[in-house]
Structures are given as C-alpha cells and as structure tokens.
Amino acid sequence: MCSVRRRITHEDLIGGIIASTLTPFDEAGDVMSKSITDQARRLSQIDGVIGIAVNTSLRERLTLTPEERLEVIRCTRKGLKNGQILVSCVGELSEAIFGEVIACKTAGADAIISFLPKWQKGSDGQTLGERIAPIVALTDCLALPVILDLGIGEDRWSDPPEGIALLASMGRQILGFDMRHGDNVLHYDQDYYALKTADRPMALLTSSEGALFHNLNTGVDGVLSSFAYIVPHEVAALYNASRNSRFPDAQAIYNKLVPLTTLLNGHDADTREMVFREVAHARGLLASPLGRRPIKPLCPHLTQNLHSTLENIALEPVSWV
C-alpha cells in the first residue's frame, strides 16, 4: 500500500480542513472497525475536507492498544479518496516512537503528529541552536514527515518564538505546525509571525474553536481540529471565506457557531471528549457516543443543551453514503 503512495509535502496540508476524528466503541468497549471506515467515507465526500487525523484524543489514544491504533489507521484509509491525506498522532517526539512511525506508514498514514518534548534537564545555559539540534535530529530519523504540535497552556513549548522559527528552518522533515493555543490569541500571533520568518515553506494549522475566526483572519494555511470533525461543512466554508477575503461571510458563519463553541469550552479533558462524542454521534458521524472506560457519561443537563443547540443552529447535515 505504502509503496504506491507519494510522499506528501507541506502543500498537501494547505487549502482545506483536516478533521480530527474519534474512534467508535461498542457497549463492550470494542473498536467498531467498519464504522470507522463509514465515518471516513462520509467526511471524504464533503467539499473542503482534504484529510483526516486519527488517534489525536490523548485520553482515547492511551486506551487503545498499539494494534488498535494501527487498525484505526487502516480502516480510515479505506474510507478516504485518492489524494486525501491521513495523519496519525504518535505522542511526544522521542526515539521511542520510531517503531510506531514505521508501523503507521505501513498501515497507511501519510504523516504523523507529534508533541515537542518538554524542557530537558541539562539544557540550561545552552544556546537555542544547541537545544533545538537534538529535536531536529529526531525528526530527521522519522519514517514519515511530521506536524509538530506546539501544545497548550502549561504544555506549551517553553522556548521563545524565535526558537520555534529556528526549529522550522532546520527541520527538513517538518511539514508544519499545529498552532494549538486554545483561545489564546496572543500566543498564536507570537508564534505565527515568528514562524513566517523561517527560511523554508511550511503549513501553519489552527485547531482553535473560540479563536478560529481570529486565527483564520490573522493568517493560517489550514485547519486541523476536532471542531472541523463535528461541523465540517461550516468550518470548510469559514476557511474558504477567510482565505478569499469575504470577511462578512466569514463573520456570519462564525457567529452562527458561537452557541456551540461556548458549550465545547471549559471542560476537563474527559468531559470534552464525551461532548465531542455526543455531538459527532448526533450528527451521524460517530456510530456510538460511548467512550472506552473508565470515563464518566455526560450529565443529562449538558446532553440536553448540546442537542437543543444543534437543533437551533441548524447545521448542514452530513450525508450518508
């Protein structure tokens, strides 16, 4: 399978949205393999969807075995059209992921998402170049090109923006960056403008919900997010309107989504995953809203609010194929 697929470049990440999907589980907690393919096929039919990212939910990823994560890749690949890309998260960048990256490639992934490593002991007093060189060396050894996740909150990469720009310039295997800053527009702007000074082309992707309008109109090359998964038509339309300078149209689309983005924010990681599961299931994408245990179900009040909000904002339906 992999021998006939070309190696993707940063240009393949530009021009549309990549939906970060969730894995359906049945009541016994088993992966619903056929439903993964069905979900990918539905998303693949939507204009503006250029690919899918899998294994990106950190809690879900930890509940899946290595073979199950590869099964998610294989089943998703079956549902995609030729030319659509498939990305898989492999966790924090280190030598420990080398084997998993090779397995992801064999299973059908085109690229990986990896988190930048935390500050290492012994790095105090080093220059930016000395700290970044080992990270570049790691990316050079990967079997697939990588999208680096800049982190969020306390997990945000701690080097200054110019360090990220230097990393981007040195890392030839780096396709781009997931500008994962939540709704912090200051951090987004700092890193965005720093990365644009790098001396090589790359894709800068936003994964925000609440700051999506800001990020798209500050400047961004694409969207890689769970939000693009649950409202793909609207995020694709918002992206296209922003890219084509149709700002009133973009603002109108974003305003329509505000009631939903408000409900998505302010939750712990477990609740947030279950919220996205509930919405994806209600929209006909996820075969089951169940998460693999241990995880608490949503409270009835929040579930009711989600369904009433979906009904009120009248999203474009996801077609069955």
Coordinates of N, CA and C in Angstrom, one line a residue, residues 116-298:
L116 N 6.1 18.4 20.8 CA 7.5 18.8 21.1 C 7.9 18.3 22.6
P117 N 9.1 17.8 22.7 CA 9.5 17.3 24.1 C 9.6 18.4 25.1
K118 N 9.3 18.1 26.3 CA 9.4 19.0 27.4 C 10.9 19.5 27.6
W119 N 11.0 20.6 28.3 CA 12.4 21.0 28.6 C 13.2 19.9 29.3
Q120 N 14.4 19.7 28.8 CA 15.2 18.7 29.3 C 16.2 19.2 30.3
K121 N 16.5 18.3 31.3 CA 17.5 18.7 32.3 C 18.9 18.8 31.6
G122 N 19.7 19.7 32.1 CA 21.0 19.9 31.5 C 21.0 20.8 30.3
S123 N 19.8 21.4 29.9 CA 19.8 22.3 28.8 C 20.0 23.7 29.2
D124 N 19.9 24.0 30.5 CA 20.2 25.4 30.9 C 21.6 25.8 30.5
G125 N 21.6 27.1 30.0 CA 22.9 27.6 29.5 C 23.2 27.3 28.1
Q126 N 22.4 26.4 27.5 CA 22.6 26.1 26.1 C 22.1 27.2 25.2
T127 N 22.6 27.4 24.0 CA 22.0 28.3 23.0 C 20.8 27.7 22.4
L128 N 20.0 28.5 21.7 CA 18.8 28.0 21.1 C 19.2 26.9 20.1
G129 N 20.2 27.1 19.3 CA 20.7 26.1 18.4 C 21.1 24.8 19.0
E130 N 21.7 24.8 20.2 CA 22.1 23.6 20.9 C 20.9 22.9 21.4
R131 N 19.9 23.6 21.8 CA 18.7 22.9 22.4 C 17.9 22.3 21.3
I132 N 17.9 23.0 20.1 CA 17.0 22.5 19.0 C 17.6 21.4 18.2
A133 N 18.9 21.4 18.1 CA 19.6 20.4 17.3 C 19.2 19.0 17.6
P134 N 19.0 18.5 18.8 CA 18.6 17.2 19.1 C 17.1 16.9 18.6
I135 N 16.3 17.9 18.7 CA 14.9 17.8 18.2 C 14.9 17.6 16.7
V136 N 15.7 18.4 16.0 CA 15.8 18.3 14.5 C 16.4 16.9 14.2
A137 N 17.4 16.4 14.9 CA 17.9 15.1 14.7 C 16.9 14.0 14.8
L138 N 16.0 14.1 15.8 CA 14.9 13.2 15.9 C 14.0 13.2 14.7
T139 N 13.6 14.4 14.3 CA 12.7 14.4 13.1 C 13.3 13.9 11.9
D140 N 14.6 14.1 11.7 CA 15.3 13.6 10.5 C 15.3 12.0 10.5
C141 N 15.1 11.4 11.6 CA 15.2 9.9 11.7 C 13.8 9.3 11.5
L142 N 12.7 10.1 11.4 CA 11.4 9.5 11.3 C 11.1 9.0 9.9
A143 N 10.3 7.9 9.9 CA 10.0 7.3 8.6 C 8.9 8.0 7.8
L144 N 8.2 9.0 8.5 CA 7.2 9.8 7.9 C 7.5 11.3 8.3
P145 N 7.1 12.2 7.4 CA 7.2 13.6 7.8 C 6.2 13.9 8.9
V146 N 6.5 15.0 9.6 CA 5.8 15.3 10.9 C 5.2 16.7 10.9
I147 N 4.1 16.8 11.6 CA 3.4 18.0 12.0 C 3.7 18.1 13.5
L148 N 4.4 19.2 13.9 CA 4.7 19.4 15.3 C 3.6 20.1 16.0
D149 N 3.2 19.6 17.2 CA 2.1 20.3 18.0 C 2.8 21.2 19.0
L150 N 2.5 22.4 19.0 CA 3.1 23.4 19.9 C 2.6 23.3 21.3
G151 N 1.5 22.6 21.6 CA 1.0 22.5 22.9 C 0.1 23.6 23.3
I152 N -0.5 23.4 24.5 CA -1.5 24.4 25.0 C -1.3 24.6 26.5
G153 N -1.5 25.8 27.0 CA -1.4 26.0 28.5 C -0.1 25.7 29.0
E154 N -0.1 24.9 30.1 CA 1.2 24.5 30.7 C 2.0 23.6 29.9
D155 N 1.4 23.0 28.9 CA 2.2 22.1 28.0 C 2.7 22.8 26.8
R156 N 2.5 24.1 26.7 CA 3.0 24.9 25.5 C 4.5 24.8 25.6
W157 N 5.1 24.7 24.4 CA 6.6 24.7 24.3 C 7.2 25.9 24.9
S158 N 8.2 25.8 25.7 CA 8.6 26.9 26.6 C 9.7 27.8 25.9
D159 N 10.3 27.4 24.8 CA 11.3 28.3 24.2 C 10.6 29.5 23.6
P160 N 11.3 30.6 23.4 CA 10.7 31.8 22.8 C 10.3 31.6 21.3
P161 N 9.5 32.4 20.8 CA 9.0 32.2 19.4 C 10.2 32.1 18.4
E162 N 11.3 32.8 18.6 CA 12.4 32.7 17.7 C 13.0 31.3 17.7
G163 N 12.9 30.6 18.8 CA 13.3 29.2 18.8 C 12.5 28.3 17.9
I164 N 11.2 28.5 17.9 CA 10.3 27.8 17.0 C 10.6 28.0 15.6
A165 N 10.9 29.3 15.3 CA 11.3 29.7 13.9 C 12.6 29.0 13.5
L166 N 13.6 28.9 14.4 CA 14.8 28.2 14.1 C 14.6 26.8 13.9
L167 N 13.8 26.1 14.7 CA 13.4 24.7 14.5 C 12.8 24.5 13.2
A168 N 11.9 25.4 12.8 CA 11.2 25.3 11.5 C 12.2 25.4 10.3
S169 N 13.2 26.2 10.5 CA 14.2 26.4 9.4 C 15.1 25.2 9.3
M170 N 15.4 24.6 10.4 CA 16.4 23.5 10.4 C 15.8 22.1 10.1
G171 N 14.5 21.9 10.4 CA 13.8 20.6 10.3 C 13.2 20.3 9.0
R172 N 14.0 19.7 8.1 CA 13.5 19.4 6.7 C 12.4 18.4 6.7
Q173 N 12.2 17.6 7.7 CA 11.1 16.6 7.8 C 9.8 17.2 8.3
I174 N 9.9 18.5 8.8 CA 8.8 19.1 9.4 C 7.9 19.7 8.3
L175 N 6.7 19.2 8.2 CA 5.7 19.7 7.3 C 5.1 21.0 7.7
G176 N 4.9 21.1 9.0 CA 4.2 22.3 9.6 C 4.0 22.2 11.0
F177 N 3.2 23.1 11.6 CA 2.9 23.1 13.0 C 1.4 23.2 13.3
D178 N 1.0 22.5 14.3 CA -0.4 22.6 14.8 C -0.3 23.8 15.8
M179 N -0.9 24.9 15.5 CA -0.8 26.1 16.4 C -1.9 25.9 17.5
R180 N -1.6 25.0 18.4 CA -2.6 24.6 19.4 C -2.5 25.4 20.6
H181 N -3.1 26.6 20.5 CA -3.1 27.5 21.7 C -4.4 27.8 22.3
G182 N -5.4 26.9 22.0 CA -6.7 27.1 22.5 C -7.2 28.5 22.0
D183 N -7.7 29.3 22.9 CA -8.2 30.6 22.5 C -7.3 31.8 22.8
N184 N -6.0 31.4 23.1 CA -5.0 32.4 23.5 C -4.5 33.1 22.2
V185 N -5.0 34.2 21.8 CA -4.7 34.8 20.5 C -3.3 35.4 20.6
L186 N -2.8 35.8 21.8 CA -1.5 36.4 21.9 C -0.4 35.4 21.6
H187 N -0.5 34.2 22.2 CA 0.4 33.2 21.9 C 0.4 32.8 20.4
Y188 N -0.8 32.7 19.9 CA -1.0 32.3 18.5 C -0.3 33.3 17.6
D189 N -0.5 34.6 17.8 CA 0.1 35.7 17.0 C 1.6 35.7 17.1
Q190 N 2.1 35.5 18.3 CA 3.6 35.5 18.5 C 4.2 34.4 17.7
D191 N 3.7 33.2 17.8 CA 4.3 32.0 17.1 C 4.0 32.1 15.6
Y192 N 2.8 32.6 15.2 CA 2.5 32.7 13.8 C 3.5 33.6 13.1
Y193 N 3.7 34.8 13.6 CA 4.6 35.7 12.9 C 6.1 35.3 13.0
A194 N 6.4 34.6 14.1 CA 7.8 34.1 14.2 C 8.1 33.0 13.2
L195 N 7.1 32.1 13.0 CA 7.3 31.0 12.1 C 7.3 31.5 10.6
K196 N 6.6 32.6 10.3 CA 6.6 33.1 9.0 C 8.0 33.7 8.6
T197 N 8.9 33.9 9.6 CA 10.2 34.4 9.3 C 11.1 33.2 8.9
A198 N 10.7 32.0 9.1 CA 11.5 30.8 8.7 C 11.9 30.8 7.2
D199 N 13.0 30.3 6.9 CA 13.5 30.4 5.5 C 13.1 29.2 4.7
R200 N 12.0 28.5 5.1 CA 11.5 27.4 4.2 C 10.0 27.4 4.4
P201 N 9.3 26.9 3.3 CA 7.9 26.9 3.4 C 7.4 25.8 4.3
M202 N 6.2 26.0 4.9 CA 5.6 25.0 5.8 C 4.1 25.4 6.0
A203 N 3.4 24.5 6.5 CA 1.9 24.7 6.7 C 1.7 25.0 8.2
L204 N 1.0 26.1 8.5 CA 0.7 26.5 9.8 C -0.8 26.3 9.9
L205 N -1.2 25.4 10.9 CA -2.6 24.9 11.0 C -3.2 25.4 12.4
T206 N -4.4 25.7 12.4 CA -5.1 26.1 13.6 C -6.0 25.0 14.1
S207 N -6.1 24.8 15.4 CA -7.0 23.8 16.0 C -8.0 24.5 17.0
S208 N -8.0 25.8 17.0 CA -8.9 26.5 17.9 C -10.3 26.5 17.5
E209 N -11.2 26.7 18.5 CA -12.6 26.8 18.3 C -13.0 28.3 18.6
G210 N -12.8 28.7 19.8 CA -13.2 30.0 20.1 C -12.5 31.1 19.4
A211 N -11.2 30.9 19.0 CA -10.4 31.9 18.3 C -10.2 31.6 16.9
L212 N -11.1 30.7 16.3 CA -11.0 30.3 14.9 C -11.1 31.4 14.0
F213 N -12.0 32.3 14.2 CA -12.2 33.5 13.3 C -10.9 34.3 13.3
H214 N -10.4 34.6 14.5 CA -9.2 35.4 14.6 C -8.1 34.8 13.9
N215 N -7.8 33.5 14.2 CA -6.7 32.8 13.6 C -6.8 32.8 12.1
L216 N -7.9 32.5 11.6 CA -8.1 32.4 10.1 C -7.8 33.7 9.5
N217 N -8.2 34.8 10.1 CA -8.0 36.1 9.5 C -6.7 36.8 9.9
T218 N -6.0 36.3 10.9 CA -4.6 36.7 11.1 C -3.8 36.1 10.0
G219 N -4.1 34.9 9.7 CA -3.3 34.2 8.7 C -3.1 32.8 9.1
V220 N -3.5 31.8 8.3 CA -3.3 30.4 8.6 C -3.4 29.6 7.3
D221 N -2.7 28.5 7.2 CA -2.7 27.8 6.0 C -3.8 26.7 5.9
G222 N -4.3 26.2 7.1 CA -5.3 25.2 7.1 C -5.8 25.0 8.5
V223 N -6.7 24.1 8.6 CA -7.4 23.8 9.9 C -7.2 22.3 10.2
L224 N -6.7 21.9 11.4 CA -6.6 20.6 11.8 C -7.2 20.5 13.2
S225 N -8.5 20.0 13.3 CA -9.2 20.1 14.6 C -10.3 19.2 14.7
S226 N -10.7 18.9 16.0 CA -11.9 18.2 16.3 C -13.2 19.0 15.9
F227 N -13.1 20.3 16.0 CA -14.2 21.1 15.6 C -14.5 20.9 14.1
A228 N -13.5 20.8 13.3 CA -13.7 20.5 11.9 C -14.3 19.1 11.7
Y229 N -14.2 18.3 12.6 CA -14.8 16.9 12.6 C -16.3 17.0 12.8
I230 N -16.7 17.8 13.8 CA -18.2 17.8 14.1 C -19.0 18.8 13.3
V231 N -18.3 19.8 12.8 CA -19.1 20.8 11.9 C -18.2 21.0 10.6
P232 N -18.0 20.0 9.8 CA -17.1 20.1 8.7 C -17.5 21.1 7.6
H233 N -18.8 21.1 7.2 CA -19.3 22.0 6.2 C -19.0 23.4 6.6
E234 N -19.4 23.8 7.8 CA -19.3 25.1 8.3 C -17.8 25.6 8.5
V235 N -17.0 24.7 9.0 CA -15.6 25.1 9.1 C -14.9 25.2 7.8
A236 N -15.2 24.4 6.8 CA -14.7 24.5 5.5 C -15.2 25.8 4.8
A237 N -16.5 26.1 5.0 CA -17.0 27.4 4.4 C -16.3 28.6 5.1
L238 N -16.1 28.5 6.4 CA -15.5 29.6 7.1 C -14.0 29.8 6.6
Y239 N -13.3 28.7 6.5 CA -12.0 28.7 6.0 C -11.9 29.4 4.6
N240 N -12.8 28.9 3.7 CA -12.8 29.5 2.3 C -13.1 30.9 2.3
A241 N -14.1 31.4 3.1 CA -14.5 32.8 3.1 C -13.3 33.6 3.6
S242 N -12.6 33.2 4.6 CA -11.5 33.9 5.2 C -10.4 34.0 4.2
R243 N -10.1 32.8 3.6 CA -9.0 32.8 2.6 C -9.2 33.7 1.4
N244 N -10.5 33.9 1.0 CA -10.9 34.7 -0.1 C -11.3 36.1 0.3
S245 N -11.0 36.5 1.5 CA -11.2 37.9 2.0 C -12.7 38.2 2.0
R246 N -13.6 37.3 2.1 CA -15.0 37.5 2.2 C -15.4 37.6 3.7
F247 N -14.9 38.6 4.4 CA -14.9 38.7 5.8 C -16.4 38.8 6.4
P248 N -17.3 39.5 5.7 CA -18.7 39.5 6.3 C -19.3 38.1 6.3
D249 N -19.0 37.3 5.2 CA -19.5 35.9 5.1 C -18.8 35.1 6.2
A250 N -17.5 35.3 6.4 CA -16.8 34.5 7.4 C -17.4 34.8 8.8
Q251 N -17.6 36.1 9.1 CA -18.1 36.5 10.4 C -19.5 35.9 10.6
A252 N -20.3 35.9 9.6 CA -21.7 35.3 9.7 C -21.6 33.9 10.1
I253 N -20.7 33.1 9.4 CA -20.6 31.7 9.7 C -20.1 31.5 11.1
Y254 N -19.1 32.2 11.5 CA -18.6 32.1 12.8 C -19.6 32.4 13.9
N255 N -20.4 33.5 13.7 CA -21.4 33.9 14.7 C -22.4 32.8 14.8
K256 N -22.8 32.1 13.7 CA -23.7 31.0 13.8 C -23.2 29.9 14.7
L257 N -21.9 29.7 14.8 CA -21.3 28.6 15.5 C -21.0 28.9 17.0
V258 N -21.1 30.2 17.3 CA -20.8 30.6 18.7 C -21.5 29.9 19.8
P259 N -22.8 29.6 19.7 CA -23.5 28.9 20.7 C -22.9 27.5 21.0
L260 N -22.4 26.9 19.9 CA -21.8 25.5 20.0 C -20.4 25.6 20.6
T261 N -19.6 26.6 20.2 CA -18.3 26.7 20.7 C -18.3 27.0 22.2
T262 N -19.3 27.8 22.6 CA -19.5 28.1 24.0 C -19.7 26.9 24.9
L263 N -20.5 25.9 24.4 CA -20.7 24.7 25.1 C -19.5 23.7 25.1
L264 N -18.6 23.9 24.1 CA -17.5 23.0 24.0 C -16.4 23.3 24.9
N265 N -16.3 24.6 25.4 CA -15.2 25.0 26.2 C -15.4 24.9 27.7
G266 N -14.3 25.0 28.4 CA -14.4 25.0 29.9 C -14.6 23.7 30.6
H267 N -14.3 22.6 29.8 CA -14.4 21.2 30.4 C -13.1 20.6 30.6
D268 N -13.0 19.6 31.6 CA -11.8 18.8 31.7 C -11.7 17.9 30.5
A269 N -10.5 17.3 30.3 CA -10.2 16.5 29.1 C -11.3 15.4 28.8
D270 N -11.6 14.7 29.9 CA -12.6 13.6 29.8 C -13.9 14.1 29.3
T271 N -14.4 15.1 30.0 CA -15.8 15.7 29.6 C -15.7 16.2 28.2
R272 N -14.7 16.9 27.8 CA -14.5 17.4 26.5 C -14.6 16.3 25.4
E273 N -13.9 15.2 25.7 CA -14.0 14.1 24.7 C -15.4 13.6 24.6
M274 N -16.1 13.4 25.7 CA -17.5 12.9 25.7 C -18.5 13.9 25.0
V275 N -18.2 15.2 25.2 CA -19.0 16.2 24.5 C -18.9 16.1 23.0
F276 N -17.6 15.9 22.5 CA -17.4 15.7 21.1 C -18.0 14.4 20.6
R277 N -17.9 13.4 21.4 CA -18.6 12.1 21.0 C -20.1 12.3 20.9
E278 N -20.7 13.0 21.8 CA -22.1 13.1 21.7 C -22.5 13.9 20.5
V279 N -21.8 15.0 20.2 CA -22.2 15.8 19.0 C -21.9 15.0 17.7
A280 N -20.7 14.3 17.6 CA -20.4 13.5 16.4 C -21.4 12.4 16.2
H281 N -21.9 11.8 17.3 CA -22.9 10.8 17.2 C -24.3 11.4 16.7
A282 N -24.6 12.5 17.3 CA -25.9 13.2 16.9 C -25.9 13.6 15.4
R283 N -24.7 13.9 14.9 CA -24.6 14.4 13.6 C -24.5 13.2 12.6
G284 N -24.5 12.0 13.0 CA -24.4 10.8 12.1 C -23.0 10.4 11.7
L285 N -22.0 10.9 12.4 CA -20.6 10.6 12.1 C -20.1 9.4 12.9
L286 N -20.3 9.5 14.2 CA -19.7 8.5 15.1 C -20.8 7.5 15.4
A287 N -20.5 6.2 15.2 CA -21.6 5.2 15.3 C -22.1 5.0 16.7
S288 N -21.3 5.4 17.7 CA -21.7 5.3 19.1 C -21.1 6.4 19.9
P289 N -21.8 7.0 20.8 CA -21.3 8.1 21.6 C -20.4 7.6 22.8
L290 N -20.4 6.2 23.0 CA -19.7 5.7 24.1 C -18.2 5.8 24.0
G291 N -17.6 6.2 25.2 CA -16.1 6.2 25.3 C -15.7 4.9 26.0
R292 N -14.4 4.6 25.7 CA -13.9 3.4 26.4 C -13.6 3.7 27.8
R293 N -14.1 2.9 28.7 CA -14.0 3.1 30.1 C -12.5 3.1 30.6
P294 N -12.1 3.7 31.7 CA -13.0 4.4 32.6 C -13.3 5.9 32.1
I295 N -14.5 6.2 32.0 CA -14.9 7.6 31.7 C -16.3 7.8 32.1
K296 N -16.6 9.0 32.7 CA -18.0 9.2 33.1 C -18.8 9.7 31.9
P297 N -20.1 9.3 31.9 CA -21.0 9.8 30.9 C -21.3 11.3 31.2
L298 N -21.8 12.0 30.1 CA -22.2 13.4 30.3 C -23.4 13.5 31.2

